[in-house]
Structure formats: structure tokens, C-alpha cells
PDB file of C-alpha atoms in Angstrom:
ATOM      1  CA  GLN L   1      -2.436 -30.902  23.130  1.00 62.00           C
ATOM      2  CA  SER L   2      -4.010 -27.240  22.943  1.00 69.00           C
ATOM      3  CA  VAL L   3      -7.022 -26.743  25.576  1.00 84.00           C
ATOM      4  CA  LEU L   4      -8.416 -24.611  22.676  1.00 95.00           C
ATOM      5  CA  THR L   5      -8.930 -26.008  19.471  1.00 96.00           C
ATOM      6  CA  GLN L   6      -8.380 -24.038  15.874  1.00 97.00           C
ATOM      7  CA  PRO L   7      -8.193 -25.032  12.521  1.00 97.00           C
ATOM      8  CA  PRO L   8      -4.333 -25.991  12.211  1.00 96.00           C
ATOM      9  CA  SER L   9      -4.067 -23.800   8.873  1.00 97.00           C
ATOM     10  CA  VAL L  10      -6.695 -22.236   6.246  1.00 97.00           C
ATOM     11  CA  SER L  11      -6.278 -20.151   2.879  1.00 97.00           C
ATOM     12  CA  GLY L  12      -7.762 -17.428   0.903  1.00 96.00           C
ATOM     13  CA  ALA L  13      -8.237 -14.724  -1.859  1.00 97.00           C
ATOM     14  CA  PRO L  14      -6.889 -11.524  -1.727  1.00 97.00           C
ATOM     15  CA  GLY L  15      -9.799  -9.750  -1.364  1.00 97.00           C
ATOM     16  CA  GLN L  16     -11.849 -12.947   0.341  1.00 97.00           C
ATOM     17  CA  ARG L  17     -12.931 -13.310   4.177  1.00 97.00           C
ATOM     18  CA  VAL L  18     -11.992 -16.312   5.923  1.00 98.00           C
ATOM     19  CA  THR L  19     -13.139 -17.902   9.314  1.00 98.00           C
ATOM     20  CA  ILE L  20     -10.880 -19.048  12.202  1.00 98.00           C
ATOM     21  CA  SER L  21     -12.662 -20.861  15.237  1.00 98.00           C
ATOM     22  CA  CYS L  22     -11.536 -21.697  18.867  1.00 98.00           C
ATOM     23  CA  THR L  23     -13.582 -24.654  19.543  1.00 97.00           C
ATOM     24  CA  GLY L  24     -13.483 -25.411  24.256  1.00 96.00           C
ATOM     25  CA  SER L  25     -15.363 -26.755  26.411  1.00 95.00           C
ATOM     26  CA  SER L  26     -17.537 -26.109  30.026  1.00 95.00           C
ATOM     27  CA  SER L  27     -14.647 -25.246  31.689  1.00 95.00           C
ATOM     28  CA  ASN L  28     -13.808 -22.108  29.996  1.00 96.00           C
ATOM     29  CA  ILE L  29     -16.039 -20.254  27.402  1.00 96.00           C
ATOM     30  CA  GLY L  30     -18.515 -22.456  28.317  1.00 96.00           C
ATOM     31  CA  ALA L  31     -17.501 -21.632  31.423  1.00 95.00           C
ATOM     32  CA  ASP L  32     -18.478 -17.684  30.473  1.00 95.00           C
ATOM     33  CA  TYR L  33     -15.105 -16.378  30.587  1.00 95.00           C
ATOM     34  CA  ASP L  34     -13.316 -14.516  27.323  1.00 95.00           C
ATOM     35  CA  VAL L  35     -11.336 -15.075  24.308  1.00 97.00           C
ATOM     36  CA  HIS L  36      -9.113 -13.214  22.708  1.00 97.00           C
ATOM     37  CA  TRP L  37      -7.713 -13.557  19.816  1.00 98.00           C
ATOM     38  CA  TYR L  38      -2.944 -13.421  18.461  1.00 98.00           C
ATOM     39  CA  GLN L  39      -1.796 -11.762  14.935  1.00 98.00           C
ATOM     40  CA  GLN L  40       1.467 -13.952  15.351  1.00 98.00           C
ATOM     41  CA  ARG L  41       4.667 -12.366  12.367  1.00 96.00           C
ATOM     42  CA  PRO L  42       7.273 -14.987  11.943  1.00 93.00           C
ATOM     43  CA  GLY L  43      10.099 -14.359  14.073  1.00 93.00           C
ATOM     44  CA  LEU L  44       8.083 -11.254  15.691  1.00 96.00           C
ATOM     45  CA  ALA L  45       6.194 -11.510  19.361  1.00 97.00           C
ATOM     46  CA  PRO L  46       2.128 -11.031  19.439  1.00 97.00           C
ATOM     47  CA  LYS L  47      -0.047  -8.911  18.967  1.00 97.00           C
ATOM     48  CA  LEU L  48      -3.301  -8.656  20.342  1.00 96.00           C
ATOM     49  CA  LEU L  49      -5.884  -8.290  17.279  1.00 97.00           C
ATOM     50  CA  ILE L  50      -9.623  -9.128  19.678  1.00 96.00           C
ATOM     51  CA  HIS L  51      -9.447  -7.801  23.007  1.00 95.00           C
ATOM     52  CA  SER L  52     -12.581  -9.795  25.941  1.00 94.00           C
ATOM     53  CA  ASN L  53     -14.343 -11.657  23.129  1.00 96.00           C
ATOM     54  CA  SER L  54     -14.778  -8.752  20.360  1.00 96.00           C
ATOM     55  CA  ASN L  55     -12.658  -5.694  21.319  1.00 95.00           C
ATOM     56  CA  ARG L  56     -10.027  -4.018  18.110  1.00 96.00           C
ATOM     57  CA  PRO L  57      -7.803  -3.063  20.771  1.00 93.00           C
ATOM     58  CA  SER L  58      -6.422   0.830  18.920  1.00 92.00           C
ATOM     59  CA  GLY L  59      -5.318   0.815  16.053  1.00 94.00           C
ATOM     60  CA  VAL L  60      -5.956  -2.704  14.283  1.00 96.00           C
ATOM     61  CA  PRO L  61      -8.091  -2.738  10.818  1.00 96.00           C
ATOM     62  CA  ASP L  62     -12.375  -3.310  10.938  1.00 95.00           C
ATOM     63  CA  ARG L  63     -11.588  -5.970   9.162  1.00 97.00           C
ATOM     64  CA  PHE L  64     -10.729  -8.080  12.039  1.00 97.00           C
ATOM     65  CA  SER L  65     -14.536  -8.947  14.338  1.00 97.00           C
ATOM     66  CA  ALA L  66     -14.551 -11.625  15.867  1.00 98.00           C
ATOM     67  CA  SER L  67     -17.502 -13.016  18.061  1.00 97.00           C
ATOM     68  CA  ARG L  68     -18.433 -15.349  21.262  1.00 97.00           C
ATOM     69  CA  SER L  69     -20.354 -18.386  21.506  1.00 95.00           C
ATOM     70  CA  GLY L  70     -20.930 -21.611  23.858  1.00 95.00           C
ATOM     71  CA  ALA L  71     -18.506 -23.572  24.079  1.00 96.00           C
ATOM     72  CA  SER L  72     -16.152 -21.385  20.585  1.00 97.00           C
ATOM     73  CA  ALA L  73     -15.225 -18.456  19.474  1.00 98.00           C
ATOM     74  CA  SER L  74     -13.981 -17.271  16.059  1.00 98.00           C
ATOM     75  CA  LEU L  75     -12.296 -14.498  14.717  1.00 98.00           C
ATOM     76  CA  ALA L  76     -13.056 -13.544  10.554  1.00 98.00           C
ATOM     77  CA  ILE L  77     -10.637 -11.904   8.364  1.00 97.00           C
ATOM     78  CA  THR L  78     -13.121  -9.632   5.725  1.00 97.00           C
ATOM     79  CA  GLY L  79     -10.155  -8.284   2.692  1.00 97.00           C
ATOM     80  CA  LEU L  80      -7.619 -10.014   2.345  1.00 97.00           C
ATOM     81  CA  GLN L  81      -4.678  -8.645   1.989  1.00 97.00           C
ATOM     82  CA  GLU L  82      -1.104 -10.453   2.355  1.00 96.00           C
ATOM     83  CA  GLU L  83      -0.218  -8.569   4.584  1.00 96.00           C
ATOM     84  CA  ASP L  84      -2.537 -11.020   6.787  1.00 97.00           C
ATOM     85  CA  GLU L  85      -0.671 -14.576   6.215  1.00 97.00           C
ATOM     86  CA  ALA L  86       0.330 -15.049   9.391  1.00 97.00           C
ATOM     87  CA  ASP L  87      -0.699 -17.561  12.549  1.00 98.00           C
ATOM     88  CA  TYR L  88      -3.382 -16.553  15.109  1.00 98.00           C
ATOM     89  CA  TYR L  89      -4.489 -18.091  17.933  1.00 98.00           C
ATOM     90  CA  CYS L  90      -7.078 -18.181  20.287  1.00 98.00           C
ATOM     91  CA  GLN L  91      -6.857 -16.957  24.033  1.00 97.00           C
ATOM     92  CA  SER L  92      -9.295 -18.308  27.108  1.00 96.00           C
ATOM     93  CA  TYR L  93      -9.427 -19.577  31.240  1.00 95.00           C
ATOM     94  CA  ASP L  94      -9.524 -22.664  32.520  1.00 95.00           C
ATOM     95  CA  ASN L  95     -11.294 -22.789  35.150  1.00 94.00           C
ATOM     96  CA  THR L  96      -9.609 -26.420  36.332  1.00 93.00           C
ATOM     97  CA  LEU L  97      -6.382 -27.050  38.717  1.00 92.00           C
ATOM     98  CA  GLY L  98      -6.998 -23.802  40.301  1.00 89.00           C
ATOM     99  CA  GLY L  99      -7.180 -21.523  37.180  1.00 92.00           C
ATOM    100  CA  PHE L 100      -5.162 -20.824  34.271  1.00 94.00           C
ATOM    101  CA  LEU L 101      -4.387 -18.572  30.943  1.00 95.00           C
ATOM    102  CA  ILE L 102      -4.695 -21.066  27.670  1.00 96.00           C
ATOM    103  CA  PHE L 103      -4.447 -21.185  24.879  1.00 96.00           C
ATOM    104  CA  GLY L 104      -5.283 -21.994  20.981  1.00 96.00           C
ATOM    105  CA  GLY L 105      -2.596 -24.776  19.154  1.00 95.00           C
ATOM    106  CA  GLY L 106      -2.996 -21.825  16.223  1.00 97.00           C
ATOM    107  CA  THR L 107      -3.697 -21.021  12.965  1.00 98.00           C
ATOM    108  CA  LYS L 108      -1.790 -20.487  10.008  1.00 98.00           C
ATOM    109  CA  LEU L 109      -3.929 -18.047   7.580  1.00 97.00           C
ATOM    110  CA  THR L 110      -2.566 -18.568   3.988  1.00 97.00           C
ATOM    111  CA  VAL L 111      -2.987 -15.265   1.459  1.00 96.00           C
ATOM    112  CA  LEU L 112      -3.581 -17.602  -1.936  1.00 93.00           C
TER     113      LEU L 112
ATOM    114  CA  GLN Z   1       5.292   3.345  25.103  1.00 90.00           C
ATOM    115  CA  VAL Z   2       5.866   0.619  27.771  1.00 94.00           C
ATOM    116  CA  GLN Z   3       8.458  -1.274  26.334  1.00 97.00           C
ATOM    117  CA  LEU Z   4       9.905  -4.803  27.690  1.00 97.00           C
ATOM    118  CA  GLN Z   5      13.457  -5.939  27.464  1.00 97.00           C
ATOM    119  CA  GLN Z   6      14.517  -9.535  28.413  1.00 97.00           C
ATOM    120  CA  TRP Z   7      17.717 -11.502  28.887  1.00 96.00           C
ATOM    121  CA  GLY Z   8      18.809 -14.470  29.929  1.00 95.00           C
ATOM    122  CA  ALA Z   9      21.378 -18.288  28.461  1.00 90.00           C
ATOM    123  CA  GLY Z  10      20.301 -18.987  25.773  1.00 90.00           C
ATOM    124  CA  LEU Z  11      21.945 -22.341  25.589  1.00 95.00           C
ATOM    125  CA  LEU Z  12      21.232 -24.748  29.175  1.00 94.00           C
ATOM    126  CA  LYS Z  13      21.869 -27.970  29.653  1.00 95.00           C
ATOM    127  CA  PRO Z  14      19.352 -30.977  30.647  1.00 94.00           C
ATOM    128  CA  SER Z  15      19.079 -30.116  34.718  1.00 93.00           C
ATOM    129  CA  GLU Z  16      20.693 -26.890  34.863  1.00 95.00           C
ATOM    130  CA  THR Z  17      18.067 -24.013  35.409  1.00 96.00           C
ATOM    131  CA  LEU Z  18      16.270 -21.434  33.279  1.00 96.00           C
ATOM    132  CA  SER Z  19      16.835 -17.445  34.385  1.00 97.00           C
ATOM    133  CA  LEU Z  20      15.400 -14.583  32.486  1.00 98.00           C
ATOM    134  CA  THR Z  21      14.467 -11.667  33.452  1.00 98.00           C
ATOM    135  CA  CYS Z  22      12.753  -8.171  32.176  1.00 98.00           C
ATOM    136  CA  ALA Z  23      12.683  -4.663  31.991  1.00 97.00           C
ATOM    137  CA  VAL Z  24       9.705  -2.424  31.966  1.00 97.00           C
ATOM    138  CA  TYR Z  25      10.136   1.032  30.470  1.00 96.00           C
ATOM    139  CA  GLY Z  26       7.998   3.819  30.712  1.00 94.00           C
ATOM    140  CA  GLY Z  27       5.826   2.581  32.447  1.00 91.00           C
ATOM    141  CA  SER Z  28       4.854   0.780  36.172  1.00 90.00           C
ATOM    142  CA  LEU Z  29       4.412  -2.263  37.533  1.00 92.00           C
ATOM    143  CA  SER Z  30       1.500  -2.337  39.466  1.00 91.00           C
ATOM    144  CA  GLY Z  31      -2.398  -2.487  37.938  1.00 89.00           C
ATOM    145  CA  PHE Z  32      -0.644  -5.253  36.140  1.00 93.00           C
ATOM    146  CA  TYR Z  33       0.120  -8.875  35.349  1.00 94.00           C
ATOM    147  CA  TRP Z  34       3.693  -9.664  34.383  1.00 96.00           C
ATOM    148  CA  SER Z  35       3.925 -13.577  32.716  1.00 97.00           C
ATOM    149  CA  TRP Z  36       6.237 -15.304  30.918  1.00 98.00           C
ATOM    150  CA  ILE Z  37       4.941 -17.552  27.932  1.00 98.00           C
ATOM    151  CA  ARG Z  38       6.941 -19.768  25.875  1.00 98.00           C
ATOM    152  CA  GLN Z  39       7.443 -21.317  22.982  1.00 97.00           C
ATOM    153  CA  PRO Z  40       7.915 -24.673  21.674  1.00 96.00           C
ATOM    154  CA  PRO Z  41       9.945 -24.105  17.973  1.00 94.00           C
ATOM    155  CA  GLY Z  42       6.773 -24.399  15.099  1.00 92.00           C
ATOM    156  CA  ARG Z  43       4.500 -24.465  17.935  1.00 93.00           C
ATOM    157  CA  GLY Z  44       2.241 -22.928  19.876  1.00 94.00           C
ATOM    158  CA  LEU Z  45       1.909 -20.757  23.313  1.00 96.00           C
ATOM    159  CA  GLU Z  46       2.347 -21.728  26.201  1.00 96.00           C
ATOM    160  CA  TRP Z  47       1.267 -19.754  29.452  1.00 97.00           C
ATOM    161  CA  ILE Z  48       3.421 -20.360  31.712  1.00 97.00           C
ATOM    162  CA  GLY Z  49       2.839 -18.007  35.194  1.00 96.00           C
ATOM    163  CA  GLU Z  50       2.346 -14.422  36.686  1.00 96.00           C
ATOM    164  CA  ILE Z  51       3.213 -12.389  39.378  1.00 96.00           C
ATOM    165  CA  ASP Z  52       1.407  -8.755  40.190  1.00 94.00           C
ATOM    166  CA  HIS Z  53       3.979  -6.308  41.651  1.00 93.00           C
ATOM    167  CA  ARG Z  54       2.325  -7.301  45.718  1.00 94.00           C
ATOM    168  CA  GLY Z  55       4.698 -10.578  44.266  1.00 95.00           C
ATOM    169  CA  ASN Z  56       0.768 -12.144  44.278  1.00 95.00           C
ATOM    170  CA  THR Z  57       1.779 -15.448  41.579  1.00 96.00           C
ATOM    171  CA  ASN Z  58      -0.198 -18.013  39.030  1.00 95.00           C
ATOM    172  CA  TYR Z  59       1.373 -20.343  37.995  1.00 96.00           C
ATOM    173  CA  ASN Z  60       0.479 -23.671  34.510  1.00 95.00           C
ATOM    174  CA  PRO Z  61      -0.206 -26.237  37.039  1.00 94.00           C
ATOM    175  CA  SER Z  62       1.785 -28.631  34.701  1.00 94.00           C
ATOM    176  CA  LEU Z  63       4.666 -26.728  35.161  1.00 96.00           C
ATOM    177  CA  LYS Z  64       3.973 -25.417  39.185  1.00 95.00           C
ATOM    178  CA  SER Z  65       6.241 -27.404  40.680  1.00 95.00           C
ATOM    179  CA  ARG Z  66       9.150 -26.225  38.384  1.00 96.00           C
ATOM    180  CA  VAL Z  67       8.536 -22.332  37.995  1.00 97.00           C
ATOM    181  CA  THR Z  68       9.513 -19.410  40.011  1.00 98.00           C
ATOM    182  CA  ILE Z  69       8.333 -16.091  39.236  1.00 98.00           C
ATOM    183  CA  SER Z  70       9.740 -12.664  41.291  1.00 97.00           C
ATOM    184  CA  ILE Z  71       9.132  -9.364  40.624  1.00 96.00           C
ATOM    185  CA  ASP Z  72      12.123  -6.496  41.849  1.00 95.00           C
ATOM    186  CA  THR Z  73       9.769  -3.114  41.709  1.00 93.00           C
ATOM    187  CA  SER Z  74      13.470  -1.864  42.853  1.00 94.00           C
ATOM    188  CA  LYS Z  75      14.652  -2.315  39.482  1.00 94.00           C
ATOM    189  CA  ASN Z  76      11.454  -2.381  37.537  1.00 95.00           C
ATOM    190  CA  HIS Z  77      11.664  -5.815  35.931  1.00 96.00           C
ATOM    191  CA  PHE Z  78      10.021  -9.079  36.761  1.00 97.00           C
ATOM    192  CA  SER Z  79      12.505 -12.523  36.527  1.00 98.00           C
ATOM    193  CA  LEU Z  80      11.359 -16.547  35.423  1.00 98.00           C
ATOM    194  CA  LYS Z  81      13.056 -19.368  36.824  1.00 98.00           C
ATOM    195  CA  LEU Z  82      13.125 -22.918  35.687  1.00 97.00           C
ATOM    196  CA  SER Z  83      14.573 -26.157  36.871  1.00 92.00           C
ATOM    197  CA  SER Z  84      15.745 -29.142  36.292  1.00 89.00           C
ATOM    198  CA  GLU Z  85      15.314 -27.894  32.391  1.00 90.00           C
ATOM    199  CA  THR Z  86      14.978 -30.748  29.886  1.00 93.00           C
ATOM    200  CA  ALA Z  87      15.147 -31.393  25.926  1.00 94.00           C
ATOM    201  CA  ALA Z  88      11.090 -30.747  25.902  1.00 95.00           C
ATOM    202  CA  ASP Z  89      11.880 -26.846  27.752  1.00 96.00           C
ATOM    203  CA  THR Z  90      13.623 -25.870  24.749  1.00 97.00           C
ATOM    204  CA  ALA Z  91      11.707 -22.153  23.142  1.00 97.00           C
ATOM    205  CA  VAL Z  92      11.404 -19.312  23.597  1.00 97.00           C
ATOM    206  CA  TYR Z  93      10.068 -17.618  26.648  1.00 98.00           C
ATOM    207  CA  TYR Z  94       8.601 -14.401  25.541  1.00 98.00           C
ATOM    208  CA  CYS Z  95       7.692 -12.515  28.915  1.00 98.00           C
ATOM    209  CA  ALA Z  96       4.234  -9.529  28.967  1.00 97.00           C
ATOM    210  CA  ARG Z  97       2.375  -7.703  30.063  1.00 96.00           C
ATOM    211  CA  THR Z  98      -1.897  -7.790  30.106  1.00 90.00           C
ATOM    212  CA  ALA Z  99      -3.440  -5.299  28.958  1.00 85.00           C
ATOM    213  CA  VAL Z 100      -5.555  -1.700  30.365  1.00 81.00           C
ATOM    214  CA  VAL Z 101      -8.746  -2.979  29.282  1.00 79.00           C
ATOM    215  CA  SER Z 102      -8.586  -6.861  29.784  1.00 82.00           C
ATOM    216  CA  PRO Z 103      -6.238  -8.666  33.535  1.00 82.00           C
ATOM    217  CA  VAL Z 104      -5.622 -11.421  31.193  1.00 85.00           C
ATOM    218  CA  ALA Z 105      -6.109 -11.000  27.663  1.00 91.00           C
ATOM    219  CA  TYR Z 106      -2.090  -8.930  26.311  1.00 95.00           C
ATOM    220  CA  ASP Z 107      -0.449  -5.545  25.575  1.00 93.00           C
ATOM    221  CA  TYR Z 108       2.747  -5.904  25.126  1.00 95.00           C
ATOM    222  CA  TRP Z 109       5.142  -8.131  24.551  1.00 97.00           C
ATOM    223  CA  GLY Z 110       9.216  -8.467  24.964  1.00 97.00           C
ATOM    224  CA  GLN Z 111      11.334  -9.535  22.175  1.00 97.00           C
ATOM    225  CA  GLY Z 112      11.232 -13.065  23.021  1.00 97.00           C
ATOM    226  CA  THR Z 113      15.070 -15.466  24.209  1.00 97.00           C
ATOM    227  CA  LEU Z 114      15.462 -18.520  22.109  1.00 97.00           C
ATOM    228  CA  VAL Z 115      16.116 -21.159  25.082  1.00 97.00           C
ATOM    229  CA  THR Z 116      17.995 -24.698  23.722  1.00 96.00           C
ATOM    230  CA  VAL Z 117      18.980 -27.220  26.278  1.00 95.00           C
ATOM    231  CA  SER Z 118      20.995 -29.465  24.786  1.00 93.00           C
ATOM    232  CA  SER Z 119      23.972 -31.628  25.592  1.00 90.00           C
TER     233      SER Z 119
END
């Protein structure tokens, strides 16, 4: 079971907006550690989508946005496109047991 | 353009030691953390550990007793050893580099190596 909790799946029609939540605790997101988001298409390595809570690397469309509040974070995708169908993972740092990086369990986005 | 290319044995028997290497092309090892991350089939990502160019390491507490990450700056590569393999270690293993913009986000990844543990 992952330290960060994500919904197993979300779906939306092309053009719609979807959000993916990432819930942590007082030892990770709630302790003010940054959250990062990745997109993973089948058979490929994850791709950095959002870093440091809300920042898009160069080349990532502005349809992708994210935020963090308290012990949770969320990723929003507007104007859904078929190519957005993928798995999405949140990532942060946990300060227990000496500290280590943690990932959410992943959310499968289906574009209907 | 930075590229990470990884290799290693893809089939192990229980109790054997996994050994993977990741070569870094187009960039220096200095100034970044170099990590190993794995993904069991159909499941999520798990951070294994990291190393910097000086050889300083951090490991996932759940794997710490079995993991060794090393670095060879002369060859511009780093390696993973995971001992006492069991079927639960079957996964795609990725090497990755932390981003310039954050020491805990990963912007470059290897292609992944499927490691299967089976008798």
C-alpha cells in the first residue's frame, strides 16, 4: 500500500476537465515537502509532468496544472485529449525512518 | 541531450543477486542524484535509493538491508545490486536522474529493464 493515496482510475470525455488527487500525511506532503507529478504511457518510462507542486517543465502543455494544500495535492487536466490517456503518479518525500522518496499508487486516466 | 542507458540480467533465480548498470551519456554525474526506481508488473512505482557523484547514498528503508548502489565516475555510470531476490522483486527497474530544478524530481529516465525472479 502506497504512502500517498491516489484514486485508481478517473475518466473524462475529450475536451473535458479531470482532476487527480494525491493524499498524504503529516510526515510527507503535510510537512511541506514538494509534490511532483509524472505521466506514464504503456511500456514507457515515466515522464516528469509537474515539479515542485505547480511548475511545468519546458514542453509540457499548459493544459496540465497542479496544486498543493495541507497534506494533499491535485493534478488537473483541461481540454482532455486522447493522448492524455495514461497512468499518473504523484511523488513526494517522507521524513520517517530516516527519510525516503515516496510515490502514489498511480491513477489510470481513461479518455472516453 | 542527456541519455541514460541501462543493462543487466533479466532472469534470476530466488536468492540470487540482481545487478544492473546505468550509463549516462551527454552529461556529467556531478550535481545530481542518481536513482533506481522499480515497478512491479501492473503496479506503481517504488523508490529504491540514490547516490551522488561523491558516493553518498540513501536507500529505501524497506530495502536497505539488501541494496547497494555504487558509482564509477571514470566510466560515467552507476550500478544497483539487490541481494536475496524473491519473486516479490520481479519488476521493471529504472535508473533516473534528479532534475536541475529539484533534487527530488526525476527528469531523465533509463529505458527500463524487466527483471524476473523465478525458479
